Amino acid sequence: MSLAVTRGLGLHVCPSDKSVDRSITVRRLRRNAATLVSVHPRAEYLGDDDLTESFARAKGFSPDDLAILRISVGNRRHTMVCPPSHVWHTRKSELVELKEMANAAGRSCFLVPEAAIQRQPRLSVARAIEEAFGVEVSIEDRMTILVHMIEAGGQSSLMDCACAIQHPEPFSAVLHMVSLGILSIDGGSQLTPNSVVLLSDGAVA
């Protein structure tokens, strides 16, 4: 955020709240929420929820007040309503009413405040996994990692998994397998070469 300062001896004028582009906050919140959903092996981001958006407008929320996403987890669909911190703290009762309206319409809605979406290091780990989506990993490399994990008892380190394969981007290749749900990694800890990698249940079934 930049501040415009009047040079010289005149008064310094601070921007009013009306000059703050709150849409940036909501766009970032939507993007980060979609990232967290996309790296979940059983979840999928489905896009907007026009019905819940219309309920939000009826409750007086503007398009820049909330990030609203339709997602699926397994075979069930849900709506995430993600309010920025200033909305969460000042309009919580209206948010609860919006959730109840959406649930009454069968949307299976839940509220996720900005602090939960932006929490680190989980968000950084999710971004790293998301960036690995486009990495190509051969069947041979996948099998090599799987054999390594089985021989290691289903638990290894990110470094050891990467060293097990001959890949131009070995760490990304391992994270690609995490994105597929074949492997799992603790998203609540900082991502390092020593991060613990686990073989997911059913990965070799």
PDB file of C-alpha atoms in Angstrom:
ATOM      1  CA  MET A   1       0.000   0.000   0.000  1.00  0.00           C
ATOM      2  CA  SER A   2       1.422   3.354  -0.993  1.00  0.00           C
ATOM      3  CA  LEU A   3       0.692   6.701   0.650  1.00  0.00           C
ATOM      4  CA  ALA A   4       0.567   9.897  -1.370  1.00  0.00           C
ATOM      5  CA  VAL A   5       2.366  12.684   0.517  1.00  0.00           C
ATOM      6  CA  THR A   6       2.092  16.352  -0.391  1.00  0.00           C
ATOM      7  CA  ARG A   7       5.583  17.830  -0.514  1.00  0.00           C
ATOM      8  CA  GLY A   8       6.496  21.215   0.871  1.00  0.00           C
ATOM      9  CA  LEU A   9       4.855  23.059   3.751  1.00  0.00           C
ATOM     10  CA  GLY A  10       1.259  22.114   2.955  1.00  0.00           C
ATOM     11  CA  LEU A  11      -0.842  19.697   4.964  1.00  0.00           C
ATOM     12  CA  HIS A  12      -0.328  15.984   4.427  1.00  0.00           C
ATOM     13  CA  VAL A  13      -3.587  14.464   3.254  1.00  0.00           C
ATOM     14  CA  CYS A  14      -4.316  10.856   4.188  1.00  0.00           C
ATOM     15  CA  PRO A  15      -6.651   8.847   1.966  1.00  0.00           C
ATOM     16  CA  SER A  16     -10.152   8.307   3.294  1.00  0.00           C
ATOM     17  CA  ASP A  17     -11.737   4.870   3.655  1.00  0.00           C
ATOM     18  CA  LYS A  18     -13.582   5.509   0.392  1.00  0.00           C
ATOM     19  CA  SER A  19     -10.267   5.502  -1.474  1.00  0.00           C
ATOM     20  CA  VAL A  20      -9.330   2.009  -0.231  1.00  0.00           C
ATOM     21  CA  ASP A  21      -9.895  -0.642  -2.881  1.00  0.00           C
ATOM     22  CA  ARG A  22     -11.416  -3.392  -0.774  1.00  0.00           C
ATOM     23  CA  SER A  23     -11.893  -5.526  -3.870  1.00  0.00           C
ATOM     24  CA  ILE A  24      -8.160  -6.334  -3.737  1.00  0.00           C
ATOM     25  CA  THR A  25      -8.598  -7.900  -0.301  1.00  0.00           C
ATOM     26  CA  VAL A  26     -11.546 -10.011  -1.444  1.00  0.00           C
ATOM     27  CA  ARG A  27      -9.835 -11.084  -4.669  1.00  0.00           C
ATOM     28  CA  ARG A  28      -6.765 -12.183  -2.700  1.00  0.00           C
ATOM     29  CA  LEU A  29      -8.975 -13.968  -0.186  1.00  0.00           C
ATOM     30  CA  ARG A  30     -10.857 -15.807  -2.942  1.00  0.00           C
ATOM     31  CA  ARG A  31      -7.604 -16.808  -4.676  1.00  0.00           C
ATOM     32  CA  ASN A  32      -6.037 -18.105  -1.459  1.00  0.00           C
ATOM     33  CA  ALA A  33      -9.200 -19.959  -0.432  1.00  0.00           C
ATOM     34  CA  ALA A  34      -9.312 -21.594  -3.863  1.00  0.00           C
ATOM     35  CA  THR A  35      -5.666 -22.612  -3.441  1.00  0.00           C
ATOM     36  CA  LEU A  36      -6.363 -24.306  -0.109  1.00  0.00           C
ATOM     37  CA  VAL A  37      -9.302 -26.150  -1.645  1.00  0.00           C
ATOM     38  CA  SER A  38      -7.436 -27.186  -4.788  1.00  0.00           C
ATOM     39  CA  VAL A  39      -4.562 -28.835  -2.901  1.00  0.00           C
ATOM     40  CA  HIS A  40      -6.935 -30.926  -0.785  1.00  0.00           C
ATOM     41  CA  PRO A  41      -6.937 -34.385  -2.422  1.00  0.00           C
ATOM     42  CA  ARG A  42     -10.700 -34.831  -1.918  1.00  0.00           C
ATOM     43  CA  ALA A  43     -11.842 -31.264  -2.572  1.00  0.00           C
ATOM     44  CA  GLU A  44     -12.546 -29.289  -5.734  1.00  0.00           C
ATOM     45  CA  TYR A  45     -13.236 -25.619  -6.371  1.00  0.00           C
ATOM     46  CA  LEU A  46     -16.456 -25.344  -8.411  1.00  0.00           C
ATOM     47  CA  GLY A  47     -16.668 -21.561  -8.873  1.00  0.00           C
ATOM     48  CA  ASP A  48     -19.215 -18.977  -7.760  1.00  0.00           C
ATOM     49  CA  ASP A  49     -22.460 -19.538  -5.883  1.00  0.00           C
ATOM     50  CA  ASP A  50     -24.951 -17.143  -7.450  1.00  0.00           C
ATOM     51  CA  LEU A  51     -27.731 -18.057  -5.009  1.00  0.00           C
ATOM     52  CA  THR A  52     -25.677 -17.291  -1.899  1.00  0.00           C
ATOM     53  CA  GLU A  53     -24.327 -14.165  -3.614  1.00  0.00           C
ATOM     54  CA  SER A  54     -27.918 -12.976  -4.056  1.00  0.00           C
ATOM     55  CA  PHE A  55     -28.632 -13.658  -0.380  1.00  0.00           C
ATOM     56  CA  ALA A  56     -25.530 -11.617   0.505  1.00  0.00           C
ATOM     57  CA  ARG A  57     -26.751  -8.670  -1.586  1.00  0.00           C
ATOM     58  CA  ALA A  58     -30.137  -8.904   0.163  1.00  0.00           C
ATOM     59  CA  LYS A  59     -28.336  -8.685   3.541  1.00  0.00           C
ATOM     60  CA  GLY A  60     -26.532  -5.531   2.422  1.00  0.00           C
ATOM     61  CA  PHE A  61     -23.135  -7.051   1.618  1.00  0.00           C
ATOM     62  CA  SER A  62     -21.421  -5.624  -1.453  1.00  0.00           C
ATOM     63  CA  PRO A  63     -19.382  -7.737  -3.912  1.00  0.00           C
ATOM     64  CA  ASP A  64     -16.248  -6.387  -2.202  1.00  0.00           C
ATOM     65  CA  ASP A  65     -17.332  -7.543   1.269  1.00  0.00           C
ATOM     66  CA  LEU A  66     -17.166 -11.322   0.870  1.00  0.00           C
ATOM     67  CA  ALA A  67     -15.457 -14.084  -1.071  1.00  0.00           C
ATOM     68  CA  ILE A  68     -18.061 -16.767  -1.747  1.00  0.00           C
ATOM     69  CA  LEU A  69     -16.978 -20.086  -3.267  1.00  0.00           C
ATOM     70  CA  ARG A  70     -18.816 -23.246  -4.214  1.00  0.00           C
ATOM     71  CA  ILE A  71     -16.750 -26.366  -3.509  1.00  0.00           C
ATOM     72  CA  SER A  72     -17.101 -30.116  -3.352  1.00  0.00           C
ATOM     73  CA  VAL A  73     -15.568 -32.439  -0.772  1.00  0.00           C
ATOM     74  CA  GLY A  74     -15.932 -36.043  -1.777  1.00  0.00           C
ATOM     75  CA  ASN A  75     -19.460 -36.388  -3.122  1.00  0.00           C
ATOM     76  CA  ARG A  76     -20.889 -33.478  -1.121  1.00  0.00           C
ATOM     77  CA  ARG A  77     -21.138 -29.842  -2.162  1.00  0.00           C
ATOM     78  CA  HIS A  78     -20.694 -26.867   0.124  1.00  0.00           C
ATOM     79  CA  THR A  79     -20.499 -23.085   0.027  1.00  0.00           C
ATOM     80  CA  MET A  80     -17.633 -21.253   1.710  1.00  0.00           C
ATOM     81  CA  VAL A  81     -18.288 -17.678   2.784  1.00  0.00           C
ATOM     82  CA  CYS A  82     -14.966 -15.997   3.525  1.00  0.00           C
ATOM     83  CA  PRO A  83     -15.235 -12.525   5.080  1.00  0.00           C
ATOM     84  CA  PRO A  84     -12.224 -10.198   5.413  1.00  0.00           C
ATOM     85  CA  SER A  85     -11.256  -9.468   9.020  1.00  0.00           C
ATOM     86  CA  HIS A  86     -12.982  -6.069   9.178  1.00  0.00           C
ATOM     87  CA  VAL A  87     -16.282  -7.642   8.043  1.00  0.00           C
ATOM     88  CA  TRP A  88     -15.862 -10.635  10.351  1.00  0.00           C
ATOM     89  CA  HIS A  89     -15.425  -8.417  13.402  1.00  0.00           C
ATOM     90  CA  THR A  90     -18.096  -5.814  12.620  1.00  0.00           C
ATOM     91  CA  ARG A  91     -20.906  -7.780  10.960  1.00  0.00           C
ATOM     92  CA  LYS A  92     -20.735 -11.226  12.538  1.00  0.00           C
ATOM     93  CA  SER A  93     -24.456 -11.421  13.325  1.00  0.00           C
ATOM     94  CA  GLU A  94     -25.326 -10.639   9.694  1.00  0.00           C
ATOM     95  CA  LEU A  95     -22.850 -13.277   8.545  1.00  0.00           C
ATOM     96  CA  VAL A  96     -24.546 -15.861  10.741  1.00  0.00           C
ATOM     97  CA  GLU A  97     -27.919 -14.838   9.298  1.00  0.00           C
ATOM     98  CA  LEU A  98     -26.502 -15.184   5.772  1.00  0.00           C
ATOM     99  CA  LYS A  99     -25.226 -18.659   6.617  1.00  0.00           C
ATOM    100  CA  GLU A 100     -28.646 -19.643   7.947  1.00  0.00           C
ATOM    101  CA  MET A 101     -30.351 -18.321   4.807  1.00  0.00           C
ATOM    102  CA  ALA A 102     -27.999 -20.297   2.580  1.00  0.00           C
ATOM    103  CA  ASN A 103     -28.407 -23.465   4.640  1.00  0.00           C
ATOM    104  CA  ALA A 104     -32.185 -23.138   4.494  1.00  0.00           C
ATOM    105  CA  ALA A 105     -31.782 -23.167   0.706  1.00  0.00           C
ATOM    106  CA  GLY A 106     -29.721 -26.371   0.877  1.00  0.00           C
ATOM    107  CA  ARG A 107     -26.293 -24.832   0.231  1.00  0.00           C
ATOM    108  CA  SER A 108     -24.457 -26.494   3.181  1.00  0.00           C
ATOM    109  CA  CYS A 109     -22.773 -23.173   3.960  1.00  0.00           C
ATOM    110  CA  PHE A 110     -19.979 -22.477   6.422  1.00  0.00           C
ATOM    111  CA  LEU A 111     -18.067 -19.342   7.395  1.00  0.00           C
ATOM    112  CA  VAL A 112     -14.279 -19.178   7.116  1.00  0.00           C
ATOM    113  CA  PRO A 113     -12.708 -15.913   8.383  1.00  0.00           C
ATOM    114  CA  GLU A 114      -9.747 -14.315   6.642  1.00  0.00           C
ATOM    115  CA  ALA A 115      -7.367 -15.232   9.481  1.00  0.00           C
ATOM    116  CA  ALA A 116      -8.016 -18.937   8.885  1.00  0.00           C
ATOM    117  CA  ILE A 117      -7.431 -18.627   5.124  1.00  0.00           C
ATOM    118  CA  GLN A 118      -4.251 -16.555   5.445  1.00  0.00           C
ATOM    119  CA  ARG A 119      -2.734 -18.665   8.221  1.00  0.00           C
ATOM    120  CA  GLN A 120       0.942 -19.427   7.726  1.00  0.00           C
ATOM    121  CA  PRO A 121       2.787 -21.632   7.029  1.00  0.00           C
ATOM    122  CA  ARG A 122      -0.237 -23.607   5.759  1.00  0.00           C
ATOM    123  CA  LEU A 123      -0.942 -21.162   2.929  1.00  0.00           C
ATOM    124  CA  SER A 124       2.680 -21.142   1.737  1.00  0.00           C
ATOM    125  CA  VAL A 125       2.749 -24.947   1.733  1.00  0.00           C
ATOM    126  CA  ALA A 126      -0.513 -25.010  -0.227  1.00  0.00           C
ATOM    127  CA  ARG A 127       0.916 -22.590  -2.796  1.00  0.00           C
ATOM    128  CA  ALA A 128       4.005 -24.771  -3.232  1.00  0.00           C
ATOM    129  CA  ILE A 129       1.825 -27.836  -3.797  1.00  0.00           C
ATOM    130  CA  GLU A 130      -0.401 -25.905  -6.205  1.00  0.00           C
ATOM    131  CA  GLU A 131       2.638 -24.776  -8.210  1.00  0.00           C
ATOM    132  CA  ALA A 132       3.636 -28.428  -8.564  1.00  0.00           C
ATOM    133  CA  PHE A 133       0.353 -29.307 -10.314  1.00  0.00           C
ATOM    134  CA  GLY A 134       1.844 -28.728 -13.754  1.00  0.00           C
ATOM    135  CA  VAL A 135       5.004 -30.763 -13.215  1.00  0.00           C
ATOM    136  CA  GLU A 136       5.179 -33.940 -15.289  1.00  0.00           C
ATOM    137  CA  VAL A 137       6.146 -37.005 -13.292  1.00  0.00           C
ATOM    138  CA  SER A 138       6.741 -40.237 -15.168  1.00  0.00           C
ATOM    139  CA  ILE A 139       5.301 -43.581 -14.100  1.00  0.00           C
ATOM    140  CA  GLU A 140       8.864 -44.723 -13.408  1.00  0.00           C
ATOM    141  CA  ASP A 141       9.517 -41.826 -10.999  1.00  0.00           C
ATOM    142  CA  ARG A 142       6.175 -42.380  -9.274  1.00  0.00           C
ATOM    143  CA  MET A 143       6.915 -46.059  -8.792  1.00  0.00           C
ATOM    144  CA  THR A 144      10.423 -45.284  -7.531  1.00  0.00           C
ATOM    145  CA  ILE A 145       9.022 -42.929  -4.884  1.00  0.00           C
ATOM    146  CA  LEU A 146       6.343 -45.438  -3.911  1.00  0.00           C
ATOM    147  CA  VAL A 147       8.924 -48.209  -3.517  1.00  0.00           C
ATOM    148  CA  HIS A 148      11.096 -45.855  -1.451  1.00  0.00           C
ATOM    149  CA  MET A 149       8.140 -44.993   0.797  1.00  0.00           C
ATOM    150  CA  ILE A 150       7.165 -48.620   1.288  1.00  0.00           C
ATOM    151  CA  GLU A 151      10.726 -49.592   2.139  1.00  0.00           C
ATOM    152  CA  ALA A 152      10.894 -46.661   4.572  1.00  0.00           C
ATOM    153  CA  GLY A 153       7.781 -47.893   6.366  1.00  0.00           C
ATOM    154  CA  GLY A 154       5.438 -45.323   4.856  1.00  0.00           C
ATOM    155  CA  GLN A 155       7.291 -42.306   6.234  1.00  0.00           C
ATOM    156  CA  SER A 156      10.250 -40.410   4.831  1.00  0.00           C
ATOM    157  CA  SER A 157      11.557 -36.873   4.378  1.00  0.00           C
ATOM    158  CA  LEU A 158      11.010 -34.571   1.437  1.00  0.00           C
ATOM    159  CA  MET A 159      14.763 -34.638   0.791  1.00  0.00           C
ATOM    160  CA  ASP A 160      15.015 -38.449   0.792  1.00  0.00           C
ATOM    161  CA  CYS A 161      12.026 -38.753  -1.558  1.00  0.00           C
ATOM    162  CA  ALA A 162      13.574 -36.196  -3.921  1.00  0.00           C
ATOM    163  CA  CYS A 163      16.927 -37.979  -3.863  1.00  0.00           C
ATOM    164  CA  ALA A 164      15.268 -41.265  -4.779  1.00  0.00           C
ATOM    165  CA  ILE A 165      14.431 -40.114  -8.326  1.00  0.00           C
ATOM    166  CA  GLN A 166      16.232 -38.731 -11.361  1.00  0.00           C
ATOM    167  CA  HIS A 167      13.975 -35.767 -12.130  1.00  0.00           C
ATOM    168  CA  PRO A 168      14.912 -32.205 -13.190  1.00  0.00           C
ATOM    169  CA  GLU A 169      12.642 -30.841 -10.423  1.00  0.00           C
ATOM    170  CA  PRO A 170      12.681 -33.581  -7.788  1.00  0.00           C
ATOM    171  CA  PHE A 171      11.100 -31.590  -4.947  1.00  0.00           C
ATOM    172  CA  SER A 172       8.276 -30.407  -7.193  1.00  0.00           C
ATOM    173  CA  ALA A 173       7.815 -33.980  -8.393  1.00  0.00           C
ATOM    174  CA  VAL A 174       7.282 -35.142  -4.813  1.00  0.00           C
ATOM    175  CA  LEU A 175       4.862 -32.267  -4.134  1.00  0.00           C
ATOM    176  CA  HIS A 176       3.037 -33.203  -7.345  1.00  0.00           C
ATOM    177  CA  MET A 177       2.385 -36.626  -5.820  1.00  0.00           C
ATOM    178  CA  VAL A 178       1.136 -34.867  -2.694  1.00  0.00           C
ATOM    179  CA  SER A 179      -1.312 -32.908  -4.867  1.00  0.00           C
ATOM    180  CA  LEU A 180      -2.599 -36.205  -6.281  1.00  0.00           C
ATOM    181  CA  GLY A 181      -3.213 -37.561  -2.783  1.00  0.00           C
ATOM    182  CA  ILE A 182      -0.632 -40.354  -3.197  1.00  0.00           C
ATOM    183  CA  LEU A 183       1.560 -38.772  -0.541  1.00  0.00           C
ATOM    184  CA  SER A 184       0.723 -36.376   2.265  1.00  0.00           C
ATOM    185  CA  ILE A 185       2.700 -33.715   4.063  1.00  0.00           C
ATOM    186  CA  ASP A 186       2.042 -31.646   7.175  1.00  0.00           C
ATOM    187  CA  GLY A 187       0.632 -28.345   5.959  1.00  0.00           C
ATOM    188  CA  GLY A 188       0.883 -26.836   9.419  1.00  0.00           C
ATOM    189  CA  SER A 189       4.676 -26.800   9.486  1.00  0.00           C
ATOM    190  CA  GLN A 190       7.212 -24.830   7.452  1.00  0.00           C
ATOM    191  CA  LEU A 191       8.164 -26.625   4.244  1.00  0.00           C
ATOM    192  CA  THR A 192      11.821 -27.701   4.415  1.00  0.00           C
ATOM    193  CA  PRO A 193      13.937 -30.573   3.027  1.00  0.00           C
ATOM    194  CA  ASN A 194      13.326 -32.314   6.382  1.00  0.00           C
ATOM    195  CA  SER A 195       9.523 -32.078   6.146  1.00  0.00           C
ATOM    196  CA  VAL A 196       7.926 -35.436   6.889  1.00  0.00           C
ATOM    197  CA  VAL A 197       6.246 -37.127   3.931  1.00  0.00           C
ATOM    198  CA  LEU A 198       3.703 -39.900   4.517  1.00  0.00           C
ATOM    199  CA  LEU A 199       2.300 -42.540   2.241  1.00  0.00           C
ATOM    200  CA  SER A 200      -1.431 -41.885   2.023  1.00  0.00           C
ATOM    201  CA  ASP A 201      -3.889 -44.607   2.949  1.00  0.00           C
ATOM    202  CA  GLY A 202      -4.856 -46.640  -0.089  1.00  0.00           C
ATOM    203  CA  ALA A 203      -1.989 -45.287  -2.211  1.00  0.00           C
ATOM    204  CA  VAL A 204      -0.798 -48.782  -3.051  1.00  0.00           C
ATOM    205  CA  ALA A 205      -4.112 -50.569  -2.827  1.00  0.00           C
TER     206      ALA A 205
END
